[in-house]
PDB file of C-alpha atoms in Angstrom:
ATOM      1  CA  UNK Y   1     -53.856 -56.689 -29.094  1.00  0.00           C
ATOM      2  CA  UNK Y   2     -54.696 -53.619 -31.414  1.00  0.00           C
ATOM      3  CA  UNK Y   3     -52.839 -53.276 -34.681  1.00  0.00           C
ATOM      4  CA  UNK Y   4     -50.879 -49.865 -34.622  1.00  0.00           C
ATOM      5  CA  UNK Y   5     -51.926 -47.085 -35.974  1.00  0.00           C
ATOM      6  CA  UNK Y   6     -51.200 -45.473 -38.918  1.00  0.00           C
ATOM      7  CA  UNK Y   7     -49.150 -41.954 -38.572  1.00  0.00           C
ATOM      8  CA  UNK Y   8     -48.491 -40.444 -42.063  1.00  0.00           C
ATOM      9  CA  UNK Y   9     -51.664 -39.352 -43.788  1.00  0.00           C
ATOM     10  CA  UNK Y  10     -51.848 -37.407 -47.677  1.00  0.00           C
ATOM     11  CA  UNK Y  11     -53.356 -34.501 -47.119  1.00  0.00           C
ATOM     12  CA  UNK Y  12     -55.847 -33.116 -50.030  1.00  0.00           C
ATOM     13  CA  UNK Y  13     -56.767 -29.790 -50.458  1.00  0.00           C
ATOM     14  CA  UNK Y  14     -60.471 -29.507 -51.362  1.00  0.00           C
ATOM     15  CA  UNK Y  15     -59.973 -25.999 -53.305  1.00  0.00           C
ATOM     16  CA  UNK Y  16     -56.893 -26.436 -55.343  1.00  0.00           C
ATOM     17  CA  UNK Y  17     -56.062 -30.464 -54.788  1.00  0.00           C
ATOM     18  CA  UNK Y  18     -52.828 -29.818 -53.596  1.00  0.00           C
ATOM     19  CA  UNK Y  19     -51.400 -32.879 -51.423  1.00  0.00           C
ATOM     20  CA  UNK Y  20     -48.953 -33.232 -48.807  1.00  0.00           C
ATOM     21  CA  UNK Y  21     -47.675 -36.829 -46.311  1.00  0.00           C
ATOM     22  CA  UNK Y  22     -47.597 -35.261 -42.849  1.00  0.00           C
ATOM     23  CA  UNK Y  23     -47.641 -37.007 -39.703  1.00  0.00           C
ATOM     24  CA  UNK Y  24     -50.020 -37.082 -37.250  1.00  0.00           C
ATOM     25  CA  UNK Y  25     -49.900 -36.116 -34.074  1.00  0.00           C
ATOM     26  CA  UNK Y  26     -50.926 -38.727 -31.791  1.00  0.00           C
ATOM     27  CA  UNK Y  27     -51.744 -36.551 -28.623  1.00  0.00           C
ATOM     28  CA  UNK Y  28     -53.888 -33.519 -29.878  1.00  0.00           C
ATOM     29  CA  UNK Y  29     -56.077 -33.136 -32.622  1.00  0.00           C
ATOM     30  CA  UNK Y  30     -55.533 -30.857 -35.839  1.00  0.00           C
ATOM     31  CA  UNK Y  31     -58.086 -28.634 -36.280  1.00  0.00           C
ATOM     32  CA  UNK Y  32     -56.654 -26.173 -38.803  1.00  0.00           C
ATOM     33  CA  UNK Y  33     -54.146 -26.929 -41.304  1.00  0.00           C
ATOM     34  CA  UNK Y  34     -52.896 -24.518 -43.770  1.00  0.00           C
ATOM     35  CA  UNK Y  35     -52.709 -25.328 -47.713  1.00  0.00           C
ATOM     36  CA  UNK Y  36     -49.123 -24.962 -48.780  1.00  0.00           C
ATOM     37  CA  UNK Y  37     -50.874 -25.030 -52.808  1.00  0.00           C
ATOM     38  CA  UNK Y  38     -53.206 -22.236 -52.501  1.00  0.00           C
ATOM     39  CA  UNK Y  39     -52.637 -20.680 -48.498  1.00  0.00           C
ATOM     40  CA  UNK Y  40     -56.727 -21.988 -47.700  1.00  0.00           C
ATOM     41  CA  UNK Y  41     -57.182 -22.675 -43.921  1.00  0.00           C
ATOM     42  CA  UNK Y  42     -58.484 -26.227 -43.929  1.00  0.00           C
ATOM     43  CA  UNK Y  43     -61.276 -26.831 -40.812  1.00  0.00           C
ATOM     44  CA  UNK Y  44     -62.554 -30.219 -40.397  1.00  0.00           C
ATOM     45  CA  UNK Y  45     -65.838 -30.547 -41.934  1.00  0.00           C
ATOM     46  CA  UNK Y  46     -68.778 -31.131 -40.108  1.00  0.00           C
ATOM     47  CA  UNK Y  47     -68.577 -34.166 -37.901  1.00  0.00           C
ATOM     48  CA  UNK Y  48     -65.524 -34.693 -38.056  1.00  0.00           C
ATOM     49  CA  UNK Y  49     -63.465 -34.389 -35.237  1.00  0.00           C
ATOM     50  CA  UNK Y  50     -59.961 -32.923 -37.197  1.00  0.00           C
ATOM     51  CA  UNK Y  51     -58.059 -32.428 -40.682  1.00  0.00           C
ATOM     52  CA  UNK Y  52     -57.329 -35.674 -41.013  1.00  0.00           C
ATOM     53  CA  UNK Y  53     -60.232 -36.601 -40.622  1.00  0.00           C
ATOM     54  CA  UNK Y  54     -61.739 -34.585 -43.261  1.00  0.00           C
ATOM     55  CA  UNK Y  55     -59.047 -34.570 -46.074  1.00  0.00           C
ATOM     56  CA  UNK Y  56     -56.279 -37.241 -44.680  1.00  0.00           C
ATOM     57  CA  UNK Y  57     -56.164 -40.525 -46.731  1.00  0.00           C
ATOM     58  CA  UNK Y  58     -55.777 -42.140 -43.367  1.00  0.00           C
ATOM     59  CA  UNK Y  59     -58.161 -41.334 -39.893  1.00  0.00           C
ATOM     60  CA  UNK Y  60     -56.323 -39.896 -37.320  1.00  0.00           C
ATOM     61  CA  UNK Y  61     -55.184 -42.334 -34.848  1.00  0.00           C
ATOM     62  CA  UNK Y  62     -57.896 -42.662 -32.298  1.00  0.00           C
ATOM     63  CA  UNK Y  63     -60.407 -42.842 -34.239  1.00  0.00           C
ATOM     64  CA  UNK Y  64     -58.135 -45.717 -36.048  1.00  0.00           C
ATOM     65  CA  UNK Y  65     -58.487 -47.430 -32.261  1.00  0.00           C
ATOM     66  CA  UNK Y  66     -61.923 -46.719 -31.785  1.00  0.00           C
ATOM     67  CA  UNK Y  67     -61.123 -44.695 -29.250  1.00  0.00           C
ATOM     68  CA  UNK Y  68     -62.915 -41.123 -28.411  1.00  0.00           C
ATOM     69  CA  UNK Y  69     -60.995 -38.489 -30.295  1.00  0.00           C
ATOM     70  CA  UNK Y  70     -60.630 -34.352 -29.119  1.00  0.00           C
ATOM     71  CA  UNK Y  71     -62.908 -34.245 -27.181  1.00  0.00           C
TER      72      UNK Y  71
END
């Protein structure tokens, strides 16, 4: 049986290093996020597959299950 994944990530801005818990949506990926410090539109960076990805302290949660993510 798989462990559960884990649904609140910290969000870091890489401009101004502003951070933020959200949650993460389990159904769709996040591909933009905008930075409530400094108003930057975070993208993932390349190879990633979303925000969380990119900047989250956690994976989102397919990629947490090995599982194809976005695509």
């Amino acid at each position: 049986m798989a462990a559960e994944p884990v649904l609140q990530s910290t969000l870091t801005c890489p401009h101004c290093g502003h951070r933020v818990s959200e949650t993460m949506p389990t159904d769709a990926c996040q591909f933009f996020y905008d930075c409530k410090g400094c108003g930057e539109l975070l993208r993932p960076r390349p190879g990633d597959c979303c925000v969380f990805c990119s900047y989250g302290s956690a994976p989102c949660p397919p990629i947490q299950q090995e599982k194809s993510c976005c695509r």
